[in-house]
PDB file of C-alpha atoms in Angstrom:
ATOM      1  CA  MET F  18     134.584 107.218 143.324  1.00 87.00           C
ATOM      2  CA  GLY F  19     132.142 109.833 142.128  1.00 90.00           C
ATOM      3  CA  GLY F  20     130.093 112.338 144.023  1.00 91.00           C
ATOM      4  CA  LYS F  21     128.585 115.800 144.239  1.00 93.00           C
ATOM      5  CA  ILE F  22     129.778 118.659 146.422  1.00 95.00           C
ATOM      6  CA  THR F  23     126.820 119.758 148.546  1.00 94.00           C
ATOM      7  CA  GLU F  24     128.472 122.500 150.630  1.00 94.00           C
ATOM      8  CA  GLY F  25     131.533 124.729 150.418  1.00 94.00           C
ATOM      9  CA  GLU F  26     134.520 123.665 148.356  1.00 94.00           C
ATOM     10  CA  ILE F  27     137.129 120.911 148.320  1.00 94.00           C
ATOM     11  CA  LYS F  28     140.806 120.966 147.433  1.00 95.00           C
ATOM     12  CA  LYS F  29     143.319 118.311 146.600  1.00 95.00           C
ATOM     13  CA  GLY F  30     145.212 117.260 149.746  1.00 94.00           C
ATOM     14  CA  LEU F  31     142.450 118.025 152.266  1.00 95.00           C
ATOM     15  CA  LYS F  32     141.768 115.570 155.053  1.00 95.00           C
ATOM     16  CA  LEU F  33     138.461 113.677 155.028  1.00 94.00           C
ATOM     17  CA  GLU F  34     136.169 111.942 157.473  1.00 96.00           C
ATOM     18  CA  VAL F  35     133.917 109.167 156.157  1.00 96.00           C
ATOM     19  CA  ILE F  36     130.422 109.192 157.677  1.00 97.00           C
ATOM     20  CA  ARG F  37     128.132 106.158 157.307  1.00 97.00           C
ATOM     21  CA  GLY F  38     124.655 106.693 158.685  1.00 94.00           C
ATOM     22  CA  LEU F  39     125.351 108.879 161.732  1.00 94.00           C
ATOM     23  CA  GLU F  40     128.720 107.354 162.598  1.00 97.00           C
ATOM     24  CA  LYS F  41     132.287 108.273 161.632  1.00 97.00           C
ATOM     25  CA  VAL F  42     133.759 105.069 160.178  1.00 97.00           C
ATOM     26  CA  GLY F  43     137.128 106.259 158.891  1.00 96.00           C
ATOM     27  CA  SER F  44     139.371 109.010 157.649  1.00 96.00           C
ATOM     28  CA  GLY F  45     141.900 109.793 154.949  1.00 95.00           C
ATOM     29  CA  ARG F  46     142.814 112.472 152.444  1.00 94.00           C
ATOM     30  CA  ILE F  47     142.064 113.560 148.888  1.00 95.00           C
ATOM     31  CA  ILE F  48     144.784 112.432 146.475  1.00 96.00           C
ATOM     32  CA  ASN F  49     143.183 113.741 143.265  1.00 97.00           C
ATOM     33  CA  LEU F  50     140.035 115.475 141.999  1.00 96.00           C
ATOM     34  CA  GLN F  51     138.593 115.273 138.487  1.00 96.00           C
ATOM     35  CA  ARG F  52     135.759 116.994 136.663  1.00 95.00           C
ATOM     36  CA  ASP F  53     134.941 116.023 133.074  1.00 93.00           C
ATOM     37  CA  LYS F  54     138.037 113.748 133.094  1.00 92.00           C
ATOM     38  CA  LYS F  55     140.338 116.726 133.831  1.00 95.00           C
ATOM     39  CA  ASP F  56     142.455 116.965 136.979  1.00 96.00           C
ATOM     40  CA  MET F  57     141.343 119.827 139.226  1.00 95.00           C
ATOM     41  CA  ASP F  58     142.862 121.458 142.308  1.00 94.00           C
ATOM     42  CA  LEU F  59     139.644 123.072 143.586  1.00 94.00           C
ATOM     43  CA  LEU F  60     135.941 122.310 143.163  1.00 95.00           C
ATOM     44  CA  LYS F  61     132.905 124.121 144.584  1.00 96.00           C
ATOM     45  CA  LYS F  62     129.334 123.501 145.716  1.00 96.00           C
ATOM     46  CA  GLY F  63     127.215 121.920 142.991  1.00 96.00           C
ATOM     47  CA  ASP F  64     130.144 120.374 141.093  1.00 96.00           C
ATOM     48  CA  GLU F  65     130.040 116.669 140.294  1.00 95.00           C
ATOM     49  CA  CYS F  66     133.459 115.087 140.424  1.00 95.00           C
ATOM     50  CA  GLY F  67     135.643 112.047 140.728  1.00 95.00           C
ATOM     51  CA  ILE F  68     137.656 111.699 143.932  1.00 94.00           C
ATOM     52  CA  LEU F  69     140.748 109.583 144.467  1.00 94.00           C
ATOM     53  CA  PHE F  70     140.813 108.905 148.203  1.00 90.00           C
ATOM     54  CA  GLU F  71     143.535 107.396 150.389  1.00 94.00           C
ATOM     55  CA  GLY F  72     142.339 106.230 153.779  1.00 94.00           C
ATOM     56  CA  ASN F  73     141.699 103.551 156.359  1.00 93.00           C
ATOM     57  CA  VAL F  74     138.215 102.510 155.181  1.00 94.00           C
ATOM     58  CA  LYS F  75     136.558 101.471 151.925  1.00 92.00           C
ATOM     59  CA  VAL F  76     134.026 104.103 150.901  1.00 91.00           C
ATOM     60  CA  GLU F  77     130.584 102.675 150.103  1.00 93.00           C
ATOM     61  CA  PRO F  78     127.592 104.115 148.216  1.00 91.00           C
ATOM     62  CA  GLN F  79     125.657 106.641 150.334  1.00 93.00           C
ATOM     63  CA  ASP F  80     128.690 107.429 152.547  1.00 94.00           C
ATOM     64  CA  ILE F  81     129.249 111.116 153.210  1.00 94.00           C
ATOM     65  CA  LEU F  82     132.754 112.556 152.908  1.00 93.00           C
ATOM     66  CA  VAL F  83     133.474 115.611 155.034  1.00 94.00           C
ATOM     67  CA  ALA F  84     136.587 117.521 153.940  1.00 94.00           C
ATOM     68  CA  PHE F  85     138.373 119.837 156.344  1.00 93.00           C
ATOM     69  CA  ILE F  86     141.529 121.851 156.924  1.00 90.00           C
ATOM     70  CA  GLU F  87     143.448 121.086 160.085  1.00 84.00           C
ATOM     71  CA  GLU F  88     145.176 124.180 161.450  1.00 84.00           C
ATOM     72  CA  ARG F  89     147.566 124.382 164.336  1.00 86.00           C
ATOM     73  CA  GLN F  90     147.950 127.601 166.230  1.00 85.00           C
ATOM     74  CA  LYS F  91     150.676 128.452 168.649  1.00 86.00           C
ATOM     75  CA  GLY F  92     149.308 129.149 172.110  1.00 82.00           C
ATOM     76  CA  VAL F  93     149.833 132.570 173.660  1.00 81.00           C
ATOM     77  CA  LEU F  94     149.919 133.119 177.412  1.00 76.00           C
TER      78      LEU F  94
END
């Protein structure tokens, strides 16, 4: 699928949430990114790109993909 990065940056391997309207409809992760038919590891705000997505929902036109990093921190008492 194709799209434009509107905020921040995205990296290959990041997790994604798929937003349709105002509702989260699925999730997955970025398998590959391309710009000008070249594989990329990182893209930034304003870049147009192709995204290969693996997830539990079919992405439709006008869906919003929100990429994020999930971090786990060890609790300290």
